[in-house]
XYZ file of C-alpha atoms in Angstrom:
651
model
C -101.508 41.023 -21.858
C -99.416 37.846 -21.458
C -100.835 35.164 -23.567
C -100.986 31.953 -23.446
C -98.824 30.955 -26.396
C -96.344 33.295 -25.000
C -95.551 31.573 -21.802
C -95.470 28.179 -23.206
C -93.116 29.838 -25.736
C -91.086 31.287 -22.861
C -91.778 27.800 -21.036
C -90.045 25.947 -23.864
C -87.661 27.749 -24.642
C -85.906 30.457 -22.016
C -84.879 27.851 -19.775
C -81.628 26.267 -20.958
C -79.162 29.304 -20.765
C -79.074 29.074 -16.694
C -79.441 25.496 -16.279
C -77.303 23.071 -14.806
C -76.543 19.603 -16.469
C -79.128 16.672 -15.990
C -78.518 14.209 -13.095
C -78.691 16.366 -10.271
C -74.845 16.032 -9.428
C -75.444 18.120 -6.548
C -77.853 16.128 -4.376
C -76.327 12.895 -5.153
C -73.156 14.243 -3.370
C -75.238 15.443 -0.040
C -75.396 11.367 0.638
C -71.096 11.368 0.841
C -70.184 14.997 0.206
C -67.713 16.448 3.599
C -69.358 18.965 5.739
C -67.613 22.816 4.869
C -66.030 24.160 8.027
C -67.538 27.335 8.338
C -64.709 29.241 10.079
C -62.695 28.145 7.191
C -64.379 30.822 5.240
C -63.234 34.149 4.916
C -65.503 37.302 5.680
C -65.867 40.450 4.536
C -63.807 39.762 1.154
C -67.035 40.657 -1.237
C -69.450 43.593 -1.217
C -73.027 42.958 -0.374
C -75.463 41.990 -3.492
C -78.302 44.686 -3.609
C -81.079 42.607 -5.511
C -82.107 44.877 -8.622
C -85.605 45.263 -9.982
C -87.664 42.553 -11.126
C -88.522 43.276 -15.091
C -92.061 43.498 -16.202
C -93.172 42.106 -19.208
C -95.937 44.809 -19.683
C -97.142 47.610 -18.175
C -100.268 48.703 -19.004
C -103.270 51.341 -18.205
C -104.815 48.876 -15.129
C -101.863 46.987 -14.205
C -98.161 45.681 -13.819
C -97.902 42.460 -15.865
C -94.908 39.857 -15.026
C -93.783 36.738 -16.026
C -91.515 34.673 -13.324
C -90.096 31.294 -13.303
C -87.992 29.447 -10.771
C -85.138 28.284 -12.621
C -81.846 26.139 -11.407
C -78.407 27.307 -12.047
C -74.453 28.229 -9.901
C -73.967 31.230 -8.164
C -71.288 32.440 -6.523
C -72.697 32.496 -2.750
C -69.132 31.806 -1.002
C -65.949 34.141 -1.780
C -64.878 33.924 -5.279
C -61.734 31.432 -4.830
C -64.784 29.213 -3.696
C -66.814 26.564 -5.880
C -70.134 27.868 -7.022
C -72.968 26.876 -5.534
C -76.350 25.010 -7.262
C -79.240 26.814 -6.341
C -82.717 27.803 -7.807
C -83.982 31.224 -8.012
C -86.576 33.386 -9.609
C -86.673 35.460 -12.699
C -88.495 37.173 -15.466
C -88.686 34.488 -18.648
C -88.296 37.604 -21.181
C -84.390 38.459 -19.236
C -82.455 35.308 -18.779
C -79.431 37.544 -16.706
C -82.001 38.107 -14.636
C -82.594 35.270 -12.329
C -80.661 35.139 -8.837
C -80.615 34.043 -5.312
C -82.343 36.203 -3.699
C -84.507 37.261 -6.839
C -84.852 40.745 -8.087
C -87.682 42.462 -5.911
C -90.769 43.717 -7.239
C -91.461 47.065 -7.085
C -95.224 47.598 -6.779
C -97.641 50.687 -5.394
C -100.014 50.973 -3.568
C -103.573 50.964 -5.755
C -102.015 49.648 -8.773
C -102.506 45.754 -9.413
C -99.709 43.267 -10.227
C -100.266 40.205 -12.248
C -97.659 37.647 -11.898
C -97.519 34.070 -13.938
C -95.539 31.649 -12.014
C -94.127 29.256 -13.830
C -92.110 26.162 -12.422
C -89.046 25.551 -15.304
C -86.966 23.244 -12.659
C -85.872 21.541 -16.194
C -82.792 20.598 -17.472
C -81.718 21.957 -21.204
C -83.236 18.505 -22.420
C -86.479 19.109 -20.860
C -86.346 16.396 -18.427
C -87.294 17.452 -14.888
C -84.582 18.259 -12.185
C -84.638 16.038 -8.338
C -84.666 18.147 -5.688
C -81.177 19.593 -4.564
C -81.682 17.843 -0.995
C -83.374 14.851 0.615
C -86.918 14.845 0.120
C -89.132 13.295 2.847
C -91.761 11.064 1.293
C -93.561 10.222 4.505
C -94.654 13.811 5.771
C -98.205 14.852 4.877
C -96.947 16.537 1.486
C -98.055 17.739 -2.158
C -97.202 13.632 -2.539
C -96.938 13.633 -6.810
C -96.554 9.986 -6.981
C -99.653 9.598 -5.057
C -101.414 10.520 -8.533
C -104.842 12.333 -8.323
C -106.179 10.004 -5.366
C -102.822 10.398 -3.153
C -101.659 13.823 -3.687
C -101.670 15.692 -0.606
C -101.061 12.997 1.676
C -98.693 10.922 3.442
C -96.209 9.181 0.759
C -94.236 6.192 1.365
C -90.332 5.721 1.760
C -88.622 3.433 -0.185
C -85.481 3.518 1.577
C -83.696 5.807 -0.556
C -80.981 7.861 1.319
C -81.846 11.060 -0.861
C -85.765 10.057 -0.066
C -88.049 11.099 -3.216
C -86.499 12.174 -6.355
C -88.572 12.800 -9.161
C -90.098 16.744 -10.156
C -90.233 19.132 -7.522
C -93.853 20.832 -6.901
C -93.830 24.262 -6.883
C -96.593 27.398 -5.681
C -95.830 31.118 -4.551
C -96.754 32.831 -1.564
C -96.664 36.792 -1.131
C -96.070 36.774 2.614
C -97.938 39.418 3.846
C -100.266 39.924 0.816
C -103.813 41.166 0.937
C -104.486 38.294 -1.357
C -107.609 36.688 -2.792
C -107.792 33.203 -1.923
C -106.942 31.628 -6.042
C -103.778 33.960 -5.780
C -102.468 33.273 -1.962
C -100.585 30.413 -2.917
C -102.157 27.862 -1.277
C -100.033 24.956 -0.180
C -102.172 22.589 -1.897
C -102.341 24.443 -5.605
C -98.934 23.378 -6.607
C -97.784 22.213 -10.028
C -95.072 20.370 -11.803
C -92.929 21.414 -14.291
C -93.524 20.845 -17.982
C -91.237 18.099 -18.542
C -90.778 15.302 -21.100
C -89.970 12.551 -18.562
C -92.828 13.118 -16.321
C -94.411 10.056 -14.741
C -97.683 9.197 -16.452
C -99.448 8.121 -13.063
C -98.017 11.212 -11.530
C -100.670 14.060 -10.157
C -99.321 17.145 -11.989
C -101.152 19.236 -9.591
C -102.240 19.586 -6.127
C -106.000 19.220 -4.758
C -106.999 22.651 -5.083
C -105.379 24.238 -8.519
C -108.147 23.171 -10.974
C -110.554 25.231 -8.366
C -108.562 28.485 -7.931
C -107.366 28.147 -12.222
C -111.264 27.794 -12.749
C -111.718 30.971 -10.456
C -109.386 33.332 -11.682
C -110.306 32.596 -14.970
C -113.822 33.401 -14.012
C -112.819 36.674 -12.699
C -110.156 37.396 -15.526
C -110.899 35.412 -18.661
C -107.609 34.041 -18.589
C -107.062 30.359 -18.190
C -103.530 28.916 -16.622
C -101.041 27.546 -18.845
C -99.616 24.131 -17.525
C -96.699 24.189 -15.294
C -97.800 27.509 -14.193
C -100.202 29.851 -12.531
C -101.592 33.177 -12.553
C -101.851 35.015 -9.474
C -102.882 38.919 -9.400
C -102.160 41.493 -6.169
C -104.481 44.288 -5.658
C -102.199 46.289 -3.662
C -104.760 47.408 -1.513
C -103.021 47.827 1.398
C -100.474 50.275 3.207
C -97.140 50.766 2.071
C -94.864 47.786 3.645
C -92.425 45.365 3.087
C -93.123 41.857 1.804
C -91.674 38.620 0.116
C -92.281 36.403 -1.661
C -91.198 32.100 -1.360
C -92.876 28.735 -2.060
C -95.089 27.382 0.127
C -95.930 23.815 -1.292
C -97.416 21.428 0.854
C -94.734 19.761 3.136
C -91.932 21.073 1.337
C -91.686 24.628 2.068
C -88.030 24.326 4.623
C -86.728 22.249 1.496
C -87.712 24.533 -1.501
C -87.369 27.498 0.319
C -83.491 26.636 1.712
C -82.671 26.336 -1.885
C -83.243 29.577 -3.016
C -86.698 30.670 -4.475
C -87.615 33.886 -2.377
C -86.981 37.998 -3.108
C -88.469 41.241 -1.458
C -92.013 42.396 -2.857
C -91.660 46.088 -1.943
C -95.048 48.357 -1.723
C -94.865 51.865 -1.707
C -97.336 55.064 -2.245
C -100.256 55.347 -0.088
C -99.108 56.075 3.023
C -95.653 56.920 2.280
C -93.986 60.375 3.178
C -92.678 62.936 0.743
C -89.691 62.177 -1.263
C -86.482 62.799 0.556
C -87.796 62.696 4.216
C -87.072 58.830 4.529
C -83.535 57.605 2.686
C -83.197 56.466 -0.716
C -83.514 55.903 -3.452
C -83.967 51.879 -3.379
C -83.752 49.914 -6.612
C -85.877 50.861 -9.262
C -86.376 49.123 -12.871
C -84.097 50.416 -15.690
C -82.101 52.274 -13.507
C -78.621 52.955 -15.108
C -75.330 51.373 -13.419
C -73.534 52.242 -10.307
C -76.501 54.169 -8.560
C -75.728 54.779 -4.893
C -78.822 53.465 -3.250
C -79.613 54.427 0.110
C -82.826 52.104 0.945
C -81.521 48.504 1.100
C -83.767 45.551 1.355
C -81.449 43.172 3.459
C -82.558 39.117 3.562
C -80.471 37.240 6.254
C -80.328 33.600 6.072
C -78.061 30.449 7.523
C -76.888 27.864 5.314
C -74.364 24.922 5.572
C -72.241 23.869 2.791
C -70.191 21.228 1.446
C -66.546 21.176 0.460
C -67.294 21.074 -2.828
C -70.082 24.203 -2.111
C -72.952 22.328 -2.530
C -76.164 23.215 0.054
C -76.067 21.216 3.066
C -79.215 20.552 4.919
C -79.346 18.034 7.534
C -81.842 14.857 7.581
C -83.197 12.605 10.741
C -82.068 9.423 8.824
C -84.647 7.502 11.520
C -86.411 4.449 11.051
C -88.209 3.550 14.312
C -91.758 4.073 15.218
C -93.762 6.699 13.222
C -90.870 9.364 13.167
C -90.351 10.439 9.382
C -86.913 9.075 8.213
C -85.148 12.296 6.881
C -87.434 15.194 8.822
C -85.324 16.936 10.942
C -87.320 19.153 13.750
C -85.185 21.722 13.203
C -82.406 23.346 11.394
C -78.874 26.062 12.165
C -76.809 27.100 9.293
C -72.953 27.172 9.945
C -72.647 30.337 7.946
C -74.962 33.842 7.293
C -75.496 34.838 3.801
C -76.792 38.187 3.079
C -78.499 38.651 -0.189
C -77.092 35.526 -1.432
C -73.425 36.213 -0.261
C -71.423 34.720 2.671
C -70.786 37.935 5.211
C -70.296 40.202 2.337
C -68.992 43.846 2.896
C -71.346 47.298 2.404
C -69.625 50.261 1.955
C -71.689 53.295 3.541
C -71.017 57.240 3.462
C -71.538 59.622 6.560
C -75.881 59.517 6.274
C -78.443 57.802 6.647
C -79.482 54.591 5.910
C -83.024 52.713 5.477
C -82.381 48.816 5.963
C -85.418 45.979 4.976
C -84.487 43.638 7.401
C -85.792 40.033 6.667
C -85.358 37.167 8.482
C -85.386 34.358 5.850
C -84.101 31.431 7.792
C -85.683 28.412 8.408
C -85.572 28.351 11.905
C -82.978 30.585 13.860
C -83.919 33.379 15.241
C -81.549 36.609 15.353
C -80.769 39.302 17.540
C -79.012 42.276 15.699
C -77.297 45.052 16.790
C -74.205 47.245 15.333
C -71.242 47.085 17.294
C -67.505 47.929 16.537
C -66.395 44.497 17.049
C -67.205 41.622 15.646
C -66.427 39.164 18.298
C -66.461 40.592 21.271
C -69.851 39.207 23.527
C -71.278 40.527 25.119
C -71.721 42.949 22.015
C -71.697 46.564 23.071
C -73.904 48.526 20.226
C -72.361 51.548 19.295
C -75.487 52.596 16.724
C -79.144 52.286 17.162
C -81.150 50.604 14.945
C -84.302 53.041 14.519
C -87.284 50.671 13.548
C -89.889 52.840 11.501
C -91.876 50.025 10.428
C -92.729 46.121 10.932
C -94.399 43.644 8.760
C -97.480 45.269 7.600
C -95.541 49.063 7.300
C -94.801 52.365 9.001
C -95.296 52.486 12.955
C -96.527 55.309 14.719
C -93.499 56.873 15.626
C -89.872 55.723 15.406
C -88.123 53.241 17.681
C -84.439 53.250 18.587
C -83.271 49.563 19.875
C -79.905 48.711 20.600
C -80.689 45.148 19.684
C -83.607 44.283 17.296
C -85.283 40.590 17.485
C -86.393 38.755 14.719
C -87.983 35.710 14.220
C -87.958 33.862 10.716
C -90.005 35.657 8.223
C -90.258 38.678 9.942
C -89.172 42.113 8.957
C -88.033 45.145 9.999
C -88.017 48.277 8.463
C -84.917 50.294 10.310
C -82.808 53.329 9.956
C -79.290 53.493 10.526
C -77.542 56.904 10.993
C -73.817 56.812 10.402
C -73.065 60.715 9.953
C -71.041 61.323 12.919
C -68.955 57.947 12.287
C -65.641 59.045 11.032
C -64.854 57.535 7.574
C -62.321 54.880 7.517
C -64.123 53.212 10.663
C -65.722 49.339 10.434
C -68.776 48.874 11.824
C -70.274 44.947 11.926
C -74.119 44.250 12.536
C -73.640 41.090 14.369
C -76.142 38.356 15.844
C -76.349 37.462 18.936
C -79.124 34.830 18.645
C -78.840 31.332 20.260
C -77.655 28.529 17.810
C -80.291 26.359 18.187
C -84.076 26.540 19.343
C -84.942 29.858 20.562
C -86.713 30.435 24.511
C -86.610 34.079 24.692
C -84.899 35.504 27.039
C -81.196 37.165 26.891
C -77.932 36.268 25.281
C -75.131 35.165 28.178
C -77.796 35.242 30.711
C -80.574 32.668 29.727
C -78.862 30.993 26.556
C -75.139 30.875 24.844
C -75.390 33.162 21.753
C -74.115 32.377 18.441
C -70.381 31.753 17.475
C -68.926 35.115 17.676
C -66.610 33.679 15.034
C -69.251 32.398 12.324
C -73.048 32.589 13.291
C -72.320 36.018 15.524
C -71.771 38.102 12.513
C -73.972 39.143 9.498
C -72.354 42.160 7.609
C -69.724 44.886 7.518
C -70.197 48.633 7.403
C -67.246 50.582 5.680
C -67.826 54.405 6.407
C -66.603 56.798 3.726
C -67.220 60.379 3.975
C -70.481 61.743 2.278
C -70.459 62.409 -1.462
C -73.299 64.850 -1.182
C -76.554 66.471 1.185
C -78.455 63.840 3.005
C -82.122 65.873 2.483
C -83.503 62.468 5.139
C -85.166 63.501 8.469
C -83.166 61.872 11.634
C -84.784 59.285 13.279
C -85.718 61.290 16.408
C -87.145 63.684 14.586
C -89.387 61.699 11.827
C -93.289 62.053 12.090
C -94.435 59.255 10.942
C -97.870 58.976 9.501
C -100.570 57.489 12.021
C -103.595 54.814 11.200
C -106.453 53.928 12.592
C -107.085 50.410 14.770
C -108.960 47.676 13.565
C -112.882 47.826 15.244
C -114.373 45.783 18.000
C -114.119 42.526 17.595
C -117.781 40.004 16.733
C -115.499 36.554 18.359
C -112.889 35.543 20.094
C -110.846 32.349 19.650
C -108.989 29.920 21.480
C -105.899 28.322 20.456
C -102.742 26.398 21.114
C -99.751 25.430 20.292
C -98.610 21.876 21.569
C -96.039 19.365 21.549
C -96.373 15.890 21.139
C -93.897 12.839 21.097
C -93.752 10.524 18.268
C -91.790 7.782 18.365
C -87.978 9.150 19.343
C -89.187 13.041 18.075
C -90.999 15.685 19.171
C -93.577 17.182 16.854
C -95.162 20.257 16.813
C -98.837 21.036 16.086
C -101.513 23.967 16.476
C -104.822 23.335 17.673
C -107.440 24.767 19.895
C -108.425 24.363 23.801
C -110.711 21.989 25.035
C -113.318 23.127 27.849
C -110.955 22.753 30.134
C -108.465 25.369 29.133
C -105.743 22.409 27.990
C -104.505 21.791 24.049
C -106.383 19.900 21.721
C -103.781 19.007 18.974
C -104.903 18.765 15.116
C -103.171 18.459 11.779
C -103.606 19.763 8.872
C -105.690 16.623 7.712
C -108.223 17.366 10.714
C -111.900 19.031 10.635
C -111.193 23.319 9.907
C -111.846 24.847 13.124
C -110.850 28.534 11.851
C -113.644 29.678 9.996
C -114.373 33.394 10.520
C -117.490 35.088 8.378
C -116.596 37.631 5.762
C -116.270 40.870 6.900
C -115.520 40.092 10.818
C -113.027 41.194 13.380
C -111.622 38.353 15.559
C -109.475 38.432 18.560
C -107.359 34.850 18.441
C -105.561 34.526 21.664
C -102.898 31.859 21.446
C -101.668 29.691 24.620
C -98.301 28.234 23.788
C -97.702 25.034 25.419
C -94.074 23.854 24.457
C -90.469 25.119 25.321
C -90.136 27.549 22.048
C -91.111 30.335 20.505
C -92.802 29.984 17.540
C -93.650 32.574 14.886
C -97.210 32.515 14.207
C -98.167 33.924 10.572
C -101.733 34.001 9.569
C -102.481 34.368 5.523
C -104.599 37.277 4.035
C -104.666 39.600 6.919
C -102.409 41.759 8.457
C -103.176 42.060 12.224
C -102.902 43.875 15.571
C -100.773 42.437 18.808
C -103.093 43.442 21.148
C -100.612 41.811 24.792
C -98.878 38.965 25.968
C -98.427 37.235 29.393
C -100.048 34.761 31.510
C -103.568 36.445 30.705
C -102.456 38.131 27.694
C -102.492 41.404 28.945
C -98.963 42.431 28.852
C -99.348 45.262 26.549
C -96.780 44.821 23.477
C -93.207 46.670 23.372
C -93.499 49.666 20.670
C -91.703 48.285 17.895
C -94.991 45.979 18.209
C -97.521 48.554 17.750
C -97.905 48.571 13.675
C -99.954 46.065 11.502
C -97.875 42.239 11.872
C -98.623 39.101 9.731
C -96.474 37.478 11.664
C -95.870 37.340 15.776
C -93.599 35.653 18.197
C -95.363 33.482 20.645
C -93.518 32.958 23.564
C -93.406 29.811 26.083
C -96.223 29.477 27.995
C -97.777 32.625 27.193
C -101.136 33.863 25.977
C -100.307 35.993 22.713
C -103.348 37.873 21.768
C -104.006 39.550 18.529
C -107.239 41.179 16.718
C -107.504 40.558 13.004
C -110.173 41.712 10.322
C -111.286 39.205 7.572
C -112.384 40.832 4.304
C -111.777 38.259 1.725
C -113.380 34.846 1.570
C -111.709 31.550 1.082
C -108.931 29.200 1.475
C -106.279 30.167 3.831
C -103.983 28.988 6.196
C -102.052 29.754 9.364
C -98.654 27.948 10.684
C -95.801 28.362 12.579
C -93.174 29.809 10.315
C -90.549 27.667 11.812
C -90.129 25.899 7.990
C -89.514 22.566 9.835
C -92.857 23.022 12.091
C -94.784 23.938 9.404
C -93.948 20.937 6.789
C -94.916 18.266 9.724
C -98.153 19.364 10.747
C -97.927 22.932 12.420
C -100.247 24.363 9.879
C -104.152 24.901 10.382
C -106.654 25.629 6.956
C -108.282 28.913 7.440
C -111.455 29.502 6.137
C -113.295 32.714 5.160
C -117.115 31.732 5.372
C -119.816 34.043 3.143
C -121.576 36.468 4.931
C -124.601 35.559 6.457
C -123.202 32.435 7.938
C -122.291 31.472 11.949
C -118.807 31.668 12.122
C -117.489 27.814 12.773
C -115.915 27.051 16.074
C -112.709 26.119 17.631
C -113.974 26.245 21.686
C -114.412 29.749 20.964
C -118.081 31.471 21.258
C -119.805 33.956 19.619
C -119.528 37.558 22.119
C -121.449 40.052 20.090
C -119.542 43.259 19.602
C -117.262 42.944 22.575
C -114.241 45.301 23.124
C -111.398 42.692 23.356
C -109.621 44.883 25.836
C -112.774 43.572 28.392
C -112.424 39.938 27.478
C -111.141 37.546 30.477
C -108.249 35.798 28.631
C -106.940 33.163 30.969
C -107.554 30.042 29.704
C -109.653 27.848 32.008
């Protein structure tokens, strides 16, 4: 067991190896610094970062015990004749080498609980809290510190600062994907502030809802938060899959998240099949150096870059109307980083391969596909990318795509076969996703892709021949476990997804349908109109009114896509038959999905477009006790009705 004096121990005094100076030299410079030129950088000079391990503090008879902190410090993210660049990251207290961007991924199974305490050390070695690496809108409905206790989570105030607020950085995890109880989700309004010597007196230290879900899980666990942190525990009750884990505080989630803080949470047993059928191994704790690993979790992201290598993110800098002054609706990186490295280099031998694909960006969307050369468009895939899984784990049976689509935070959980590619050949997984908002449709037909020369390439694949037997199963040949589908469902719902102008922007917002089949807008301030009862199964079927595709991820469950269309009825495309948490809505389409709620609380669905989200495109979702009428949103009650005989149009 983690104690209390421990982590304050670890609080006080594990932070100073890694951090950077006081001051914050790095977002003072964003205000003058020179944009980096991205085709200025060279690729394919480093080899691709495999995240190791996470370390646990304990590990016990009943559970995994950890102890994580987000920390600041320089890594090298651009080639090594580069600067270094600031960033903040996670890692275990008790390892300082540890921490990294993208943190070590913890290894969990299926059954067995995890316990994590959080803790938010974005101090400098003097204990003074660190400012925020970029601009910092004050305006936005956000976690709002200065606000103290009365103001927190609302709208702030600008006080025309180029760099916006800059005083301690909230902080609160999120296990995307997690079968979580509602005190351990991460709720975007349980953040907390470092412990710091300099903090504000009339600052809140915490958002609205900590001292509820602290009170809770010390009810259920007799342990009582430490300040500056929380305590979160993961039952693991769920089916082997790939998830991550990021910060999700109120209205700063694009910010905090584009600076570093996320790594793979990676649940296997249950489901899984034998050893050796799938490839591996993937990265295990205490395993000794150089092992050859042969499942690699892979988390794509854009970011921009100054000359001096500082993060570059851009801000609206707008005054007029109601228009935030340094939101920016959206956001496209000038470079890809791959596990925390500008288009690094994997070498691979004649076998298979099992890649985690996760799209961590804010807001681009990517196309992938492996193709013998990296510039040529219209890329001609010379490799299929077998999916075997999605976001919520294996699918029934293996899909081969010669391009796979991802939208941010999604994953995919893909085999690569390179054993008839002669060694000595270069292989590139390349992007051919649109450099700016995303439509849907096809690359060089309905939109330009990205720069074959920067944003049109991810990674390169050296093939070497095979130092031993691959014992995997090919692709085509893999039986993959099967599940059964969620029940009938006791509701349906309908919902939207609007646009709205305000002042010289367009905002984004979720909401429901009026009686008349057209989009009621509401913000995250507005009456909760999501409020399932425990233990139901709902069909939501969302009518997208705007020009993009959004991803739509919905806390605590993982759920079914049951079509798409005008009605909804298109049935889904087989790499969209497993369990998702989150699914692309596309423009002016009905995306239904059925989803069963098992764990009462405080939740929360958004758009995962990081930008969206932080002004307003996020809904609460609550989990009502049993016995009471599930609260309404236009939908109506339907008794146990098969959603397949639902009429879906809207109207």
């Amino acid at each position: 067991m983690v104690t209390r004096r421990q982590l304050l121990a670890a609080s006080a005094a594990g932070g100073a190896a890694v951090l950077v100076p006081a001051g914050g030299a790095a977002g003072r410079a964003l205000a003058a610094a020179a944009p980096l030129d991205a085709g200025e950088i060279p690729k394919y000079v480093v080899p691709l970062r495999i995240p190791p391990a996470m370390p646990a503090v304990a590990t016990g008879p009943e559970r995994d015990e950890y102890v994580i902190a987000v920390r600041q410090f320089r890594q090298q993210i651009l080639p090594p004749s580069w600067p270094r660049t600031t960033v903040w990251g996670y890692g275990s207290t008790a390892h300082p080498g540890s921490f990294g961007y993208p943190a070590p991924t913890i290894m969990a199974r299926v059954g067995r609980p995890v316990r994590v305490t959080w803790v938010n050390q974005l101090v400098d070695g003097r204990g003074d809290y660190l400012p925020h690496l970029l601009p910092v809108d004050p305006t936005l409905h956000w976690a709002n510190p200065p606000g103290g206790p009365a103001g927190r989570d609302r709208h702030g105030h600008w006080d025309g600062d180029p760099l916006g607020y800059r005083g301690p950085v909230p902080q609160v995890v999120h296990l995307h994907g997690g079968h979580s109880t509602q005190e351990s989700d991460g709720h975007s309004e349980a953040w907390y502030l470092p412990v710091a010597r300099d903090l504000p007196s009339d600052f809140a230290v915490t958002g609205s809802t900590y001292r509820e879900f602290r009170s809770r899980f010390a009810e259920g666990s007799g342990l009582r938060w430490a300040p500056g942190s929380a305590t979160f525990e993961y039952a693991n009750d769920q089916r082997s899959c790939t998830l991550w884990y990021h910060d999700h505080s109120l209205g700063l989630t694009r910010e905090n998240v584009y600076a570093g803080p996320a790594g793979f949470y990676l649940l296997g047993g249950g489901d899984d099949l034998p050893d050796g059928v799938l490839p591996g191994p993937t990265p295990a704790r205490n395993d000794p150096p150089n092992v050859r690993y042969h499942d690699i979790p892979l988390l794509i992201q854009d970011r921009s870059f100054t000359a001096d290598g500082d993060l570059l993110y851009p801000d609206a800098r707008s005054s007029h109307g109601d228009v935030p002054p340094l939101w920016t609706s959206g956001f496209s990186g000038s470079a890809i980083v791959v596990n925390g490295r500008t288009w690094p280099t994997l070498t691979v031998q004649r076998r298979r391969y099992r890649f985690r694909l996760l799209n961590g960006c804010n807001s681009r969307f990517l196309l992938l596909s492996v193709a013998a050369h990296a510039t040529a468009r219209p890329a001609r895939p010379v490799l299929p990318i077998w999916q075997i899984g999605s976001d919520g784990g294996l699918l029934p049976e293996a899909v081969p795509h010669e391009r796979v689509t991802l939208g941010p935070a999604q994953r995919v959980d893909a085999i690569v076969d390179f054993t008839d590619v002669p060694a000595g050949t270069e292989l590139y997984l390349v992007n051919e996703g649109p450099d700016r908002a995303y439509a849907g449709g096809r690359p060089g037909v309905d939109f330009d892709p990205a720069d074959p020369h920067t944003t049109g390439q991810v990674l390169r694949f050296v093939v070497t021949d095979a130092a031993g037997a691959d014992s995997s199963v090919p692709p085509e040949q893999l039986r993959l476990p099967s599940h059964s589908r969620l029940g009938p469902a006791q509701r349906v719902r309908r919902l939207s997804l609007n646009e709205r102008r305000s002042g010289g922007s367009m905002i984004m917002l979720l909401g429901v349908l009026d009686e008349r089949g057209r989009g009621l807008p509401l913000r995250w301030s507005d009456p909760v109109t999501e409020q399932p009862t425990l233990g139901d199964t709902e069909v939501w079927e969302v009518r997208n009114f705007t020009r993009h595709v959004h991803p739509v991820h919905l806390h605590q469950v993982q759920f079914e896509l049951l079509g798409r269309g005008h009605s909804g009825r298109s049935r889904p495309g087989p790499g969209d038959r497993g369990r998702l948490d989150t699914v692309l809505a596309y423009p002016w389409e009905v995306t239904r999905i059925k989803a069963h709620f098992d764990l009462p609380g405080r939740y929360a669905w958004h758009c995962h477009l990081l930008e969206h989200e932080d002004n307003e495109m996020m809904r609460p979702l609550n989990v009502l006790p049993r016995g009471g009428a599930a609260a309404g949103d236009g939908g109506s009650p339907s008794g146990a009705v098969e959603p397949e005989t639902v009429s879906t149009d809207a109207g």
